[in-house]
Coordinates of C-alpha atoms in Angstrom, one line a residue:
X764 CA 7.1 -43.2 -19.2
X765 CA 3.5 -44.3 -18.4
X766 CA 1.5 -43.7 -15.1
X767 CA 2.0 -47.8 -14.6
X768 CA 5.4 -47.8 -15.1
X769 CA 6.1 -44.6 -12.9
X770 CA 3.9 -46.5 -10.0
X771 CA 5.8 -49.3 -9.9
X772 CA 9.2 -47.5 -9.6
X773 CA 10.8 -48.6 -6.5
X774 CA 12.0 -44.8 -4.9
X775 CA 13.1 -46.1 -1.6
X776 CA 14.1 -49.2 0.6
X777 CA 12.6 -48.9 4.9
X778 CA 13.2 -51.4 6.7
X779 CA 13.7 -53.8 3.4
X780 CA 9.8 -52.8 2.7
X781 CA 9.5 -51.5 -1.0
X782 CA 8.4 -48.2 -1.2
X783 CA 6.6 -47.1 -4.2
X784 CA 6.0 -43.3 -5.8
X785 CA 2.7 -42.8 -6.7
X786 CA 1.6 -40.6 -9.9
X787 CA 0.1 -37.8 -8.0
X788 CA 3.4 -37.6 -5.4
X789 CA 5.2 -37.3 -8.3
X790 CA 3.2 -34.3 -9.7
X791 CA 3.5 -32.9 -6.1
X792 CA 7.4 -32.8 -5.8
X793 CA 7.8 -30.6 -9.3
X794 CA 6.5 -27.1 -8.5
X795 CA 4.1 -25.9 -11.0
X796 CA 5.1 -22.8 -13.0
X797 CA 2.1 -20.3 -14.7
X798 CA 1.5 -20.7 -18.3
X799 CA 3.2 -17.6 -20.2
X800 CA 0.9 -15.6 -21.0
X801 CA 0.6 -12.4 -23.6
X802 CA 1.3 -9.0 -22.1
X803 CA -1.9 -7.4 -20.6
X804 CA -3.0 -4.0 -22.6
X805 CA -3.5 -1.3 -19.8
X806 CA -5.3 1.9 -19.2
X807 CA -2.8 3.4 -17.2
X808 CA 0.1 5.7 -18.8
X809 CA 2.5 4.2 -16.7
X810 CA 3.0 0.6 -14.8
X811 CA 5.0 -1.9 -13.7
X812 CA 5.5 -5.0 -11.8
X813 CA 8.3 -7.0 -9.9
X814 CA 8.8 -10.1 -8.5
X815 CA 8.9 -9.5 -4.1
X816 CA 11.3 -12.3 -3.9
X817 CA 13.3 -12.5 -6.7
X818 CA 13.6 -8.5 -7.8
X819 CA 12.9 -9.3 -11.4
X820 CA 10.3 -7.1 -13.3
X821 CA 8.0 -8.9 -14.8
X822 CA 5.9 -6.0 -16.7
X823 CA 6.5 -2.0 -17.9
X824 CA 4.8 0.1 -19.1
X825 CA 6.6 4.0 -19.3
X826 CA 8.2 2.5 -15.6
X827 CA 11.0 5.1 -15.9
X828 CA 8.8 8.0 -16.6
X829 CA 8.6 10.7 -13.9
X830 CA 4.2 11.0 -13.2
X831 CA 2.5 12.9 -10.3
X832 CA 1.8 10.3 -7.9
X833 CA -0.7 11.4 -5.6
X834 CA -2.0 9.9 -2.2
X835 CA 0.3 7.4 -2.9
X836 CA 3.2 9.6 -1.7
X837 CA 1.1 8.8 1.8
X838 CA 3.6 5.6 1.9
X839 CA 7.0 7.8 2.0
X840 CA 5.0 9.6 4.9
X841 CA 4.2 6.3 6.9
X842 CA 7.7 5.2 6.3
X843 CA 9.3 8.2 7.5
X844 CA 7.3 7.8 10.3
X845 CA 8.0 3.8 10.8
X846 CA 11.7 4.1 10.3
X847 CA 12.2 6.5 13.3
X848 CA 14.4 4.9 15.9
X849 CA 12.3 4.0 18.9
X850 CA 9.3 5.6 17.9
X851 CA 6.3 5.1 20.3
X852 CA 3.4 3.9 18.3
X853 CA 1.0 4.5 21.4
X854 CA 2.2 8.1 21.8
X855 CA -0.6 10.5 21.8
X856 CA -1.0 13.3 19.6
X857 CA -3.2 16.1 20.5
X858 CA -5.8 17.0 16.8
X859 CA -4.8 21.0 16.2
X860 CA -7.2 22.6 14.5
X861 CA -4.5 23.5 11.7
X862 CA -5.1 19.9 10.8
X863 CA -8.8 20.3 9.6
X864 CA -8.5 23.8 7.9
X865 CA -5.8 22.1 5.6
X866 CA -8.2 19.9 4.3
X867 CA -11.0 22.5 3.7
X868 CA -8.7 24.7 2.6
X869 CA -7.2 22.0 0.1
X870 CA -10.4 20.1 -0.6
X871 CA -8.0 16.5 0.4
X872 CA -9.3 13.7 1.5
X873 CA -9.7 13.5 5.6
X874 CA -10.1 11.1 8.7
X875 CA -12.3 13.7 9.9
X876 CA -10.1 13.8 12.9
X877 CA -11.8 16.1 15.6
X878 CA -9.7 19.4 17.3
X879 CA -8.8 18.3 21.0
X880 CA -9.1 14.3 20.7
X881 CA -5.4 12.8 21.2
X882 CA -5.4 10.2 19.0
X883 CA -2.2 7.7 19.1
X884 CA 0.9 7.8 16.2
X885 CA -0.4 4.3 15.5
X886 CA -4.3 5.4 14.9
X887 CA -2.7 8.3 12.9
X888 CA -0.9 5.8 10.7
X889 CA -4.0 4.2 10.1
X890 CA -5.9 7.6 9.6
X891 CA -3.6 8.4 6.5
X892 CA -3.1 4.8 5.2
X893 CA -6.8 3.9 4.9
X894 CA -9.3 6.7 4.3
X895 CA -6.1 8.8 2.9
X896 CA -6.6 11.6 5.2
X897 CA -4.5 14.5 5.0
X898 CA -5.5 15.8 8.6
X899 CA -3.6 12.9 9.9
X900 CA -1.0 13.3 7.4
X901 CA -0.3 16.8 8.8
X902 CA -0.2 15.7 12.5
X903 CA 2.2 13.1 11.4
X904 CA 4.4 15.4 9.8
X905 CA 4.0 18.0 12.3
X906 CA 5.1 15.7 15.5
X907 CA 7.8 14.0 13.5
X908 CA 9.4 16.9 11.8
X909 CA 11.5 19.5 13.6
X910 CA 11.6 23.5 14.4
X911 CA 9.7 25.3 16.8
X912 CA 7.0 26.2 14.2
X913 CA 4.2 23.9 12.4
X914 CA 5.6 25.2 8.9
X915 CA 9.1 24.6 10.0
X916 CA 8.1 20.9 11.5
X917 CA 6.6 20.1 8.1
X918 CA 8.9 21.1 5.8
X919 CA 11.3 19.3 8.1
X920 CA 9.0 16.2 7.5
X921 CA 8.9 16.8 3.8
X922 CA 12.9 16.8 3.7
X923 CA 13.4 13.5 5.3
X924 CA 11.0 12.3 2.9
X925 CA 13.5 13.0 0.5
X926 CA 16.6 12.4 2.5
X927 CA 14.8 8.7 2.8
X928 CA 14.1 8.5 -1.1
X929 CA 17.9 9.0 -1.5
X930 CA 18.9 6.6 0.9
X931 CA 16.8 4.4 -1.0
X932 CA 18.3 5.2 -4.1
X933 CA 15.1 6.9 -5.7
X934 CA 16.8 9.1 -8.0
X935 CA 14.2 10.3 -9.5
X936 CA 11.4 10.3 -7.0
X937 CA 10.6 13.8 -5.2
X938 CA 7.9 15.3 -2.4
X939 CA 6.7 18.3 -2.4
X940 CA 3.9 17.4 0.7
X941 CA 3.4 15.4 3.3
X942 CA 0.2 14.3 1.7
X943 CA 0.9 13.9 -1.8
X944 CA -1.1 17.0 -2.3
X945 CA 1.8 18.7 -4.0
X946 CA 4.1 18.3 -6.8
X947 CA 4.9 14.9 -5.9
X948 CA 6.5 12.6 -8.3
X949 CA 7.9 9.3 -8.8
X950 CA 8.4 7.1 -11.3
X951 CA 6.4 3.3 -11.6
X952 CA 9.7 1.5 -11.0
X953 CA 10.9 3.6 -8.0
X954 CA 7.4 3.9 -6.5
X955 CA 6.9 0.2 -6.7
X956 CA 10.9 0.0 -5.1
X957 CA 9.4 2.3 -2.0
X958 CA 6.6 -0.1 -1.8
X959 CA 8.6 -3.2 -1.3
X960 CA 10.7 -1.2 1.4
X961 CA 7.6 -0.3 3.4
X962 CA 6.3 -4.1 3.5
X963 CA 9.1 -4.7 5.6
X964 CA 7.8 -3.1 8.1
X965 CA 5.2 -5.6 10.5
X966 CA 3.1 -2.2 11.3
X967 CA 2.7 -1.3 7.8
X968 CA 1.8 -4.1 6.5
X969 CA -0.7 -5.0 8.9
X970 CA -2.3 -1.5 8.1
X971 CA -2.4 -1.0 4.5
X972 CA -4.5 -5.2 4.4
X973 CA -7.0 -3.6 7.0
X974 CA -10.5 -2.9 5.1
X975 CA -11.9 -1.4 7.9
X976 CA -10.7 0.2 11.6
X977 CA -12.7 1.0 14.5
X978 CA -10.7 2.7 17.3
X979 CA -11.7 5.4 20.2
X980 CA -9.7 8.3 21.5
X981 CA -9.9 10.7 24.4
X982 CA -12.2 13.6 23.1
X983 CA -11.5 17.2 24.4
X984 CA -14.8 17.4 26.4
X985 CA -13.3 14.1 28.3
X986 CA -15.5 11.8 27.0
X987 CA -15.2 8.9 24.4
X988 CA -14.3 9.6 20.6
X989 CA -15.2 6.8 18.4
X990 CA -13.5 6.7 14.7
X991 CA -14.2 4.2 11.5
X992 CA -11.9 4.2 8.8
X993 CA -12.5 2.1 5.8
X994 CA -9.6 1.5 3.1
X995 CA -9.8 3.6 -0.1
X996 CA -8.1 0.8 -2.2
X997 CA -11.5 -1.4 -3.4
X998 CA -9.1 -4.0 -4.8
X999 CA -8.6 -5.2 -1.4
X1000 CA -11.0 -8.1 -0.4
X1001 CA -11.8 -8.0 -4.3
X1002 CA -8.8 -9.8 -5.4
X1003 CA -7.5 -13.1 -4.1
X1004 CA -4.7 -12.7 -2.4
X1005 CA -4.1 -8.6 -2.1
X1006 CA -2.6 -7.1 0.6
X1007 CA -2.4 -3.7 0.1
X1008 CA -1.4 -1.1 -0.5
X1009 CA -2.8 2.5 -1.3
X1010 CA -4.8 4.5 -3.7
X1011 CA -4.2 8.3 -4.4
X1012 CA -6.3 10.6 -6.9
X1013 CA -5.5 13.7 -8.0
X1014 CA -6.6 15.8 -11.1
X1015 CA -2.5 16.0 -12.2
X1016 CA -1.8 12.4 -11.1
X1017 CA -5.0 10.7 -12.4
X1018 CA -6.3 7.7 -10.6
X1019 CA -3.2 5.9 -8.9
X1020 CA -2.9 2.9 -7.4
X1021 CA 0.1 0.8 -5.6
X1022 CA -0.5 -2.8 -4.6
X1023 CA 0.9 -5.9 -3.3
X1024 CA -0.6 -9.8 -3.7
X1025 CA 0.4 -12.7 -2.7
X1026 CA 0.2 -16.0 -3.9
X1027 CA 1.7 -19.8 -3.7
X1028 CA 4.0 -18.4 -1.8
X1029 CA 4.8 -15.3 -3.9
X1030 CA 4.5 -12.2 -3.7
X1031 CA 4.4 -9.3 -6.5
X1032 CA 4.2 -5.9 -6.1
X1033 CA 3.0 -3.4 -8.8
X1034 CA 2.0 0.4 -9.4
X1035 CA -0.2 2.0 -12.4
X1036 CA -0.1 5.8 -12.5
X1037 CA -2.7 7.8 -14.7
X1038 CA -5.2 4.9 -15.1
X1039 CA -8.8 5.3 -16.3
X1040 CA -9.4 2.0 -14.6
X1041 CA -6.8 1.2 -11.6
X1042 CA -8.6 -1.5 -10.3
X1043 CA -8.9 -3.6 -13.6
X1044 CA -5.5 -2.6 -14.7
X1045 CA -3.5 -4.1 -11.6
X1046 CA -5.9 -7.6 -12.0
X1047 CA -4.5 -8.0 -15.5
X1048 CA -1.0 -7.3 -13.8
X1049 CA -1.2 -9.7 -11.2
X1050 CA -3.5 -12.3 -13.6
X1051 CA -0.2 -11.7 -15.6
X1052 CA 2.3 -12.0 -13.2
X1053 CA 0.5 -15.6 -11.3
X1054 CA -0.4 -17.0 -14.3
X1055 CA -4.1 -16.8 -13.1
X1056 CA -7.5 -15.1 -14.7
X1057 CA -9.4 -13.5 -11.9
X1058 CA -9.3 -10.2 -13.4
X1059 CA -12.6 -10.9 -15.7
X1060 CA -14.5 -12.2 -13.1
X1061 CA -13.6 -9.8 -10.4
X1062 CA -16.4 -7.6 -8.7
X1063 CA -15.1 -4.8 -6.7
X1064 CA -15.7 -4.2 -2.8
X1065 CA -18.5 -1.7 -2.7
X1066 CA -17.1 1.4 0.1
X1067 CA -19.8 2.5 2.2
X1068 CA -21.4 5.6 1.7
X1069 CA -20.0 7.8 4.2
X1070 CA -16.6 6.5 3.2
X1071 CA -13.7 8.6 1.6
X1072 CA -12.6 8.2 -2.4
X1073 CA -9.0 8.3 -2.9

């Protein structure tokens, strides 16, 4: 049919006025669809990528392979945490020493949260979602677990880490840590299935798209603590349309990376495990998955200096 011929097509009768449908409504009422495109060729041992809405996976790459998984086993932490019935974002947690020593002790990543301050759950959410601190990890895990010890609240922590894995049917997904610092492992698939889960939650998500936070706390000597936190995962503000989620790095694990985009309306969500270039690897998945080609022109968001790598 030509363009004149569609013009003229008489769509509707108002008020006995002929209405016509133009060429360009026309285009506008059939949704477009991306151009299939040929599988991306990744870095990363292990990947995949699903369709938010819809469930479907739209890439693999070794998805059912148990890896190490890092920092990212951070999100399991937050979710433990968000899940709680009537939990009290605003509650205040007092730092314990404890908290820095694990980090020097482990070499982790840290919020560089200070002994004494009392810092709310929701700034400690924030502390182990964006600069991947394991300080804040650890007071996490040690309010929300249970016992009359720290070792007995964090193992406690750890255990409903896994309680939640099985209740979300993560077979083969198991923590180790509260921080990912362990023997934590997943697979892409089931990491990718704990990600959707936790971008249910309004909290969460508003976290993990935060590049930067500035917050104060109560100090110990009664004066004013002032914090900045800047997000580990540079793929946020570098790729149109991300949204999260988290970055985790360990010698094991290799450079990790789970992330979320949105698009049109859709949104995917996809992990790479054991990449020698995260950030390029999940571009070519979501260039893949939107039909799009941002990935070559992409520049990364530079972290400040005094920022933590993750």
């Amino acid at each position: 049919m030509t363009v004149g011929t569609l013009t003229k097509r008489a769509v509707a009768l108002a008020g006995g006025t002929l209405l016509a449908l133009s060429p360009l409504t026309a285009q506008a009422a059939t949704p477009t669809q991306p151009e299939p495109q040929p599988q991306p060729t990744l870095a990363a041992k292990g990947a995949s990528l699903v369709d938010d809405t819809s469930g479907n996976r739209l890439f693999a790459k070794d998805a059912d392979t148990v890896r190490p998984i890092a920092s990212t086993a951070k999100i399991m932490a937050a979710s433990v945490v968000l899940d709680t019935t009537g939990v009290d974002l605003e509650r205040q947690v007092p730092v314990q020493q404890a908290y820095r020593d694990y980090v020097t002790q482990h070499g982790s990543s840290t919020a560089d949260l200070q002994t004494g301050d009392k810092v709310t759950v929701r700034q400690l959410l924030y502390a182990t979602l964006l600069p991947s601190g394991a300080d804040a990890a650890y007071a996490l895990a040690d309010t929300f677990g249970t016992g009359t010890t720290s070792a007995e609240r964090t193992t406690s922590f750890i255990s409903k880490m896994n309680t939640k894995a099985g209740e979300l049917h993560l077979s083969k997904t198991k923590f180790t840590s509260f921080d990912g610092g362990g023997s934590d492992s997943s697979t892409p698939t089931e990491l990718a299935e704990l990600a959707q889960h936790a971008m249910k939650n309004d909290t969460f998500r508003t976290i993990v798209k935060t590049k930067e936070y500035k917050g104060e706390a109560p100090a110990a000597n009664g004066r004013t603590r002032y914090y900045t936190w800047t997000n580990t995962n540079q793929l946020l503000g570098s790729y149109d349309g991300v949204i999260g989620i988290k970055t985790g790095t360990t010698t094991p694990a290799g450079d990790c990376l789970v992330f979320a985009a949105t698009r049109n309306g859709r949104t995917l969500v996809g992990t790479v495990l054991n990449s020698a270039d995260r950030y390029a690897d999940a571009a070519k998945l979501l260039d893949y998955g939107f039909g799009a080609s941002t990935a070559k022109s992409m520049k990364l968001r530079a972290l400040p200096t005094h920022a933590q790598r993750d």
